[in-house]
């Protein structure tokens, strides 16, 4: 329990037997449930996960992708009665001491979804590999337009907190299951008028192996961004038409007052 909220941590894990124990060991003691989603791993991820007594293990027989794993974790978090679901990668790239920072705006009722922002960190240029840094800046900039959340940075950050209230309203079945998931989630949050804010987090890169293959993720994410941008433009157009239709045809003249 954190400040009155039941917190479930959702950990998507694909072949993370080496780093999952490090991730689990760092989780704060106030976390109520830990949902590890083994996304079709071929190593000992599942065996390692259940060594931790707090873990609720969910397994995909076949790999579905990081977004698919997170959605499974979200559903389980709701079923377990969580008020807030925090996503943490299994590869120990997130500082657990910063988790409370992500949940605070949900507790205080000022946000439905809080995401980490690594790009404002003073060490980001030194720590984040340059391909990630450039790609992240480009995707963040495009995601501002496609989602409409112009104040957000670091669209690709996977360290996030989502309120159960917003989670209930999201079309979980429609979310993109692979690496464009964070971009698609932001677009879907905009469709339900969710309040989204960034909080600073530390970029951490060690000897983990990223599953991201830039040349394979660029086209699907570009397509997702175009689709979200187009949907957003359509919603705005429909909104403007509805407002125009609702406006009174004859405006009262100033002398009519009273
Ligand atoms: N690669 C990969 N990771 C998955 C998959 N399903 C779940 N995951 C987990 O998703 C998390 C993030 O995966 P990474 O490939 O490291 O992506 P990232 O941490 O956002 O990106 P980097 O900055 O490149 O490390 C890890 O905990 C993975 O174990 C999948 O299908 N492929
Ligand atoms: Mg990683």
GROMACS .gro file of C-alpha atoms and ligand atoms in nm:
model
  291
    1UNK     CA    1   0.000   0.000   0.000
    2UNK     CA    2   0.140   0.339  -0.094
    3UNK     CA    3  -0.036   0.650   0.040
    4UNK     CA    4  -0.366   0.460   0.052
    5UNK     CA    5  -0.337   0.301  -0.295
    6UNK     CA    6  -0.294  -0.071  -0.360
    7UNK     CA    7  -0.001  -0.091  -0.600
    8UNK     CA    8   0.064  -0.376  -0.844
    9UNK     CA    9   0.395  -0.385  -1.027
   10UNK     CA   10   0.370  -0.538  -1.375
   11UNK     CA   11   0.692  -0.685  -1.516
   12UNK     CA   12   0.699  -0.798  -1.881
   13UNK     CA   13   0.979  -1.051  -1.912
   14UNK     CA   14   1.125  -1.225  -2.215
   15UNK     CA   15   1.434  -1.437  -2.149
   16UNK     CA   16   1.528  -1.236  -1.841
   17UNK     CA   17   1.642  -1.514  -1.603
   18UNK     CA   18   1.965  -1.325  -1.536
   19UNK     CA   19   1.831  -0.977  -1.455
   20UNK     CA   20   1.481  -1.052  -1.323
   21UNK     CA   21   1.611  -1.141  -0.973
   22UNK     CA   22   1.794  -0.807  -0.959
   23UNK     CA   23   1.474  -0.628  -1.062
   24UNK     CA   24   1.263  -0.815  -0.805
   25UNK     CA   25   1.511  -0.764  -0.522
   26UNK     CA   26   1.496  -0.387  -0.563
   27UNK     CA   27   1.117  -0.348  -0.544
   28UNK     CA   28   0.995  -0.137  -0.251
   29UNK     CA   29   0.836  -0.325   0.041
   30UNK     CA   30   0.512  -0.126   0.006
   31UNK     CA   31   0.433  -0.286  -0.333
   32UNK     CA   32   0.122  -0.503  -0.281
   33UNK     CA   33   0.142  -0.739  -0.579
   34UNK     CA   34   0.408  -0.822  -0.835
   35UNK     CA   35   0.279  -0.961  -1.164
   36UNK     CA   36   0.555  -1.112  -1.376
   37UNK     CA   37   0.446  -1.192  -1.731
   38UNK     CA   38   0.673  -1.452  -1.885
   39UNK     CA   39   0.632  -1.375  -2.253
   40UNK     CA   40   0.715  -1.713  -2.405
   41UNK     CA   41   1.068  -1.727  -2.266
   42UNK     CA   42   1.295  -2.015  -2.356
   43UNK     CA   43   1.522  -1.967  -2.054
   44UNK     CA   44   1.455  -2.005  -1.679
   45UNK     CA   45   1.260  -1.676  -1.643
   46UNK     CA   46   0.953  -1.851  -1.493
   47UNK     CA   47   1.157  -2.060  -1.247
   48UNK     CA   48   1.347  -1.754  -1.130
   49UNK     CA   49   1.025  -1.551  -1.095
   50UNK     CA   50   0.848  -1.792  -0.860
   51UNK     CA   51   1.144  -1.800  -0.621
   52UNK     CA   52   1.014  -1.462  -0.502
   53UNK     CA   53   0.709  -1.525  -0.281
   54UNK     CA   54   0.540  -1.199  -0.381
   55UNK     CA   55   0.526  -1.291  -0.749
   56UNK     CA   56   0.205  -1.375  -0.930
   57UNK     CA   57   0.330  -1.545  -1.246
   58UNK     CA   58   0.143  -1.519  -1.575
   59UNK     CA   59   0.273  -1.711  -1.873
   60UNK     CA   60   0.234  -1.676  -2.249
   61UNK     CA   61   0.297  -2.008  -2.420
   62UNK     CA   62   0.403  -1.814  -2.729
   63UNK     CA   63   0.578  -1.479  -2.741
   64UNK     CA   64   0.333  -1.188  -2.791
   65UNK     CA   65   0.563  -0.890  -2.759
   66UNK     CA   66   0.628  -0.644  -2.481
   67UNK     CA   67   0.293  -0.463  -2.526
   68UNK     CA   68   0.101  -0.790  -2.522
   69UNK     CA   69   0.283  -0.888  -2.203
   70UNK     CA   70   0.199  -0.555  -2.037
   71UNK     CA   71  -0.169  -0.591  -2.128
   72UNK     CA   72  -0.177  -0.937  -1.967
   73UNK     CA   73  -0.017  -0.783  -1.658
   74UNK     CA   74  -0.267  -0.495  -1.654
   75UNK     CA   75  -0.561  -0.737  -1.667
   76UNK     CA   76  -0.415  -0.939  -1.382
   77UNK     CA   77  -0.349  -0.623  -1.177
   78UNK     CA   78  -0.716  -0.526  -1.215
   79UNK     CA   79  -0.828  -0.877  -1.119
   80UNK     CA   80  -0.611  -0.856  -0.807
   81UNK     CA   81  -0.783  -0.532  -0.705
   82UNK     CA   82  -0.497  -0.289  -0.768
   83UNK     CA   83  -0.567   0.086  -0.766
   84UNK     CA   84  -0.253   0.161  -0.960
   85UNK     CA   85  -0.038  -0.050  -1.196
   86UNK     CA   86   0.329   0.034  -1.232
   87UNK     CA   87   0.522  -0.112  -1.525
   88UNK     CA   88   0.886  -0.200  -1.466
   89UNK     CA   89   1.112  -0.372  -1.721
   90UNK     CA   90   1.264  -0.702  -1.613
   91UNK     CA   91   1.609  -0.590  -1.724
   92UNK     CA   92   1.695  -0.379  -1.416
   93UNK     CA   93   1.700  -0.052  -1.613
   94UNK     CA   94   1.467   0.132  -1.376
   95UNK     CA   95   1.561   0.272  -1.037
   96UNK     CA   96   1.302   0.132  -0.791
   97UNK     CA   97   1.361   0.421  -0.550
   98UNK     CA   98   1.201   0.649  -0.812
   99UNK     CA   99   0.874   0.452  -0.824
  100UNK     CA  100   0.697   0.665  -0.564
  101UNK     CA  101   0.761   0.970  -0.782
  102UNK     CA  102   0.550   0.811  -1.056
  103UNK     CA  103   0.265   0.715  -0.824
  104UNK     CA  104   0.238   1.048  -0.638
  105UNK     CA  105   0.043   1.231  -0.912
  106UNK     CA  106  -0.205   0.938  -0.925
  107UNK     CA  107  -0.248   0.948  -0.545
  108UNK     CA  108  -0.296   1.325  -0.555
  109UNK     CA  109  -0.557   1.291  -0.828
  110UNK     CA  110  -0.373   1.512  -1.076
  111UNK     CA  111  -0.294   1.243  -1.333
  112UNK     CA  112  -0.429   0.914  -1.467
  113UNK     CA  113  -0.103   0.805  -1.627
  114UNK     CA  114   0.246   0.906  -1.525
  115UNK     CA  115   0.549   0.819  -1.730
  116UNK     CA  116   0.918   0.849  -1.670
  117UNK     CA  117   1.123   1.108  -1.857
  118UNK     CA  118   1.489   1.016  -1.900
  119UNK     CA  119   1.563   1.280  -2.163
  120UNK     CA  120   1.579   1.565  -1.911
  121UNK     CA  121   1.838   1.386  -1.698
  122UNK     CA  122   2.181   1.560  -1.699
  123UNK     CA  123   2.363   1.232  -1.775
  124UNK     CA  124   2.137   1.113  -2.058
  125UNK     CA  125   2.380   1.195  -2.339
  126UNK     CA  126   2.657   1.004  -2.169
  127UNK     CA  127   2.449   0.704  -2.064
  128UNK     CA  128   2.195   0.638  -2.339
  129UNK     CA  129   2.338   0.481  -2.658
  130UNK     CA  130   2.328   0.741  -2.934
  131UNK     CA  131   2.097   0.541  -3.164
  132UNK     CA  132   1.844   0.523  -2.877
  133UNK     CA  133   1.891   0.890  -2.797
  134UNK     CA  134   1.835   1.012  -3.154
  135UNK     CA  135   1.551   0.767  -3.218
  136UNK     CA  136   1.386   0.855  -2.889
  137UNK     CA  137   1.398   1.230  -2.957
  138UNK     CA  138   1.249   1.177  -3.304
  139UNK     CA  139   0.972   0.946  -3.179
  140UNK     CA  140   0.895   1.171  -2.883
  141UNK     CA  141   0.856   1.469  -3.114
  142UNK     CA  142   0.628   1.277  -3.353
  143UNK     CA  143   0.427   1.132  -3.063
  144UNK     CA  144   0.351   1.483  -2.935
  145UNK     CA  145   0.163   1.546  -3.259
  146UNK     CA  146   0.004   1.206  -3.303
  147UNK     CA  147  -0.126   1.189  -2.944
  148UNK     CA  148  -0.183   1.560  -2.879
  149UNK     CA  149   0.014   1.546  -2.552
  150UNK     CA  150   0.250   1.828  -2.650
  151UNK     CA  151   0.403   1.861  -2.303
  152UNK     CA  152   0.545   1.508  -2.290
  153UNK     CA  153   0.900   1.390  -2.361
  154UNK     CA  154   1.059   1.045  -2.382
  155UNK     CA  155   0.763   0.865  -2.537
  156UNK     CA  156   0.962   0.538  -2.529
  157UNK     CA  157   1.017   0.526  -2.153
  158UNK     CA  158   0.869   0.204  -2.016
  159UNK     CA  159   0.865   0.312  -1.650
  160UNK     CA  160   0.502   0.415  -1.595
  161UNK     CA  161   0.214   0.427  -1.348
  162UNK     CA  162  -0.149   0.396  -1.456
  163UNK     CA  163  -0.459   0.436  -1.239
  164UNK     CA  164  -0.708   0.150  -1.232
  165UNK     CA  165  -0.981   0.400  -1.320
  166UNK     CA  166  -0.812   0.483  -1.652
  167UNK     CA  167  -0.723   0.118  -1.705
  168UNK     CA  168  -1.091   0.021  -1.687
  169UNK     CA  169  -1.169   0.269  -1.964
  170UNK     CA  170  -0.890   0.169  -2.204
  171UNK     CA  171  -0.959  -0.065  -2.499
  172UNK     CA  172  -0.697  -0.317  -2.385
  173UNK     CA  173  -0.765  -0.558  -2.674
  174UNK     CA  174  -0.686  -0.289  -2.931
  175UNK     CA  175  -0.344  -0.188  -2.799
  176UNK     CA  176  -0.047  -0.258  -3.025
  177UNK     CA  177   0.134  -0.559  -2.878
  178UNK     CA  178   0.495  -0.492  -2.979
  179UNK     CA  179   0.748  -0.212  -2.955
  180UNK     CA  180   0.513   0.071  -3.062
  181UNK     CA  181   0.306  -0.003  -2.751
  182UNK     CA  182   0.397   0.316  -2.555
  183UNK     CA  183   0.311   0.535  -2.854
  184UNK     CA  184  -0.017   0.358  -2.914
  185UNK     CA  185  -0.104   0.369  -2.544
  186UNK     CA  186  -0.056   0.747  -2.537
  187UNK     CA  187  -0.285   0.784  -2.839
  188UNK     CA  188  -0.553   0.566  -2.675
  189UNK     CA  189  -0.520   0.759  -2.348
  190UNK     CA  190  -0.584   1.080  -2.542
  191UNK     CA  191  -0.901   0.924  -2.686
  192UNK     CA  192  -1.038   0.876  -2.333
  193UNK     CA  193  -0.920   1.226  -2.226
  194UNK     CA  194  -0.679   1.086  -1.969
  195UNK     CA  195  -0.448   1.328  -1.787
  196UNK     CA  196  -0.087   1.234  -1.852
  197UNK     CA  197   0.225   1.381  -1.694
  198UNK     CA  198   0.601   1.316  -1.703
  199UNK     CA  199   0.822   1.273  -1.399
  200UNK     CA  200   1.203   1.268  -1.419
  201UNK     CA  201   1.372   0.929  -1.393
  202UNK     CA  202   1.731   0.815  -1.434
  203UNK     CA  203   1.845   0.654  -1.761
  204UNK     CA  204   2.018   0.324  -1.676
  205UNK     CA  205   2.210   0.119  -1.931
  206UNK     CA  206   2.429  -0.169  -1.818
  207UNK     CA  207   2.514  -0.502  -1.976
  208UNK     CA  208   2.151  -0.599  -2.049
  209UNK     CA  209   2.063  -0.699  -2.404
  210UNK     CA  210   1.794  -0.490  -2.567
  211UNK     CA  211   1.543  -0.672  -2.787
  212UNK     CA  212   1.488  -0.360  -2.997
  213UNK     CA  213   1.609  -0.391  -3.355
  214UNK     CA  214   1.583  -0.032  -3.483
  215UNK     CA  215   1.543  -0.129  -3.849
  216UNK     CA  216   1.256  -0.364  -3.761
  217UNK     CA  217   1.059  -0.129  -3.538
  218UNK     CA  218   1.079   0.191  -3.744
  219UNK     CA  219   0.811   0.109  -4.004
  220UNK     CA  220   0.547  -0.032  -3.764
  221UNK     CA  221   0.591   0.265  -3.528
  222UNK     CA  222   0.576   0.512  -3.818
  223UNK     CA  223   0.252   0.350  -3.929
  224UNK     CA  224   0.110   0.366  -3.574
  225UNK     CA  225   0.199   0.734  -3.543
  226UNK     CA  226   0.034   0.816  -3.876
  227UNK     CA  227  -0.279   0.626  -3.776
  228UNK     CA  228  -0.301   0.800  -3.437
  229UNK     CA  229  -0.240   1.142  -3.593
  230UNK     CA  230  -0.510   1.083  -3.851
  231UNK     CA  231  -0.759   0.965  -3.585
  232UNK     CA  232  -0.682   1.268  -3.374
  233UNK     CA  233  -0.739   1.504  -3.668
  234UNK     CA  234  -1.069   1.326  -3.738
  235UNK     CA  235  -1.182   1.362  -3.374
  236UNK     CA  236  -1.096   1.732  -3.380
  237UNK     CA  237  -1.291   1.780  -3.702
  238UNK     CA  238  -1.594   1.597  -3.561
  239UNK     CA  239  -1.568   1.802  -3.240
  240UNK     CA  240  -1.561   2.128  -3.437
  241UNK     CA  241  -1.864   2.020  -3.643
  242UNK     CA  242  -2.061   1.922  -3.331
  243UNK     CA  243  -1.977   2.255  -3.169
  244UNK     CA  244  -2.085   2.442  -3.482
  245UNK     CA  245  -2.416   2.254  -3.495
  246UNK     CA  246  -2.483   2.317  -3.127
  247UNK     CA  247  -2.419   2.692  -3.158
  248UNK     CA  248  -2.738   2.908  -3.169
  249UNK     CA  249  -2.815   3.023  -3.521
  250UNK     CA  250  -2.934   3.371  -3.417
  251UNK     CA  251  -2.716   3.542  -3.161
  252UNK     CA  252  -2.896   3.773  -2.917
  253UNK     CA  253  -2.818   4.139  -2.982
  254UNK     CA  254  -2.657   4.332  -2.694
  255UNK     CA  255  -2.980   4.524  -2.637
  256UNK     CA  256  -3.175   4.199  -2.570
  257UNK     CA  257  -3.009   4.143  -2.234
  258UNK     CA  258  -3.245   4.104  -1.939
  259LIG     N1  259   1.273  -0.806  -2.645
  259LIG     C1  260   1.154  -0.836  -2.595
  259LIG     N2  261   1.130  -0.797  -2.471
  259LIG     C2  262   1.013  -0.832  -2.421
  259LIG     C3  263   0.919  -0.904  -2.496
  259LIG     N3  264   0.815  -0.927  -2.421
  259LIG     C4  265   0.843  -0.873  -2.302
  259LIG     N4  266   0.964  -0.813  -2.301
  259LIG     C5  267   1.027  -0.740  -2.187
  259LIG     O1  268   1.013  -0.599  -2.208
  259LIG     C6  269   1.112  -0.527  -2.138
  259LIG     C7  270   1.178  -0.423  -2.225
  259LIG     O2  271   1.252  -0.485  -2.329
  259LIG     P1  272   1.379  -0.419  -2.401
  259LIG     O3  273   1.399  -0.494  -2.528
  259LIG     O4  274   1.496  -0.412  -2.311
  259LIG     O5  275   1.331  -0.271  -2.433
  259LIG     P2  276   1.361  -0.137  -2.356
  259LIG     O6  277   1.417  -0.165  -2.220
  259LIG     O7  278   1.236  -0.055  -2.363
  259LIG     O8  279   1.467  -0.067  -2.450
  259LIG     P3  280   1.624  -0.041  -2.435
  259LIG     O9  281   1.637   0.102  -2.405
  259LIG    O10  282   1.680  -0.073  -2.570
  259LIG    O11  283   1.677  -0.135  -2.330
  259LIG     C8  284   1.208  -0.631  -2.084
  259LIG    O12  285   1.175  -0.654  -1.948
  259LIG     C9  286   1.177  -0.755  -2.167
  259LIG    O13  287   1.207  -0.873  -2.100
  259LIG    C10  288   0.947  -0.941  -2.631
  259LIG    O14  289   0.871  -1.001  -2.703
  259LIG     N5  290   1.067  -0.906  -2.676
  260LIG    MG1  291   1.591  -0.278  -2.196
   0.00000   0.00000   0.00000
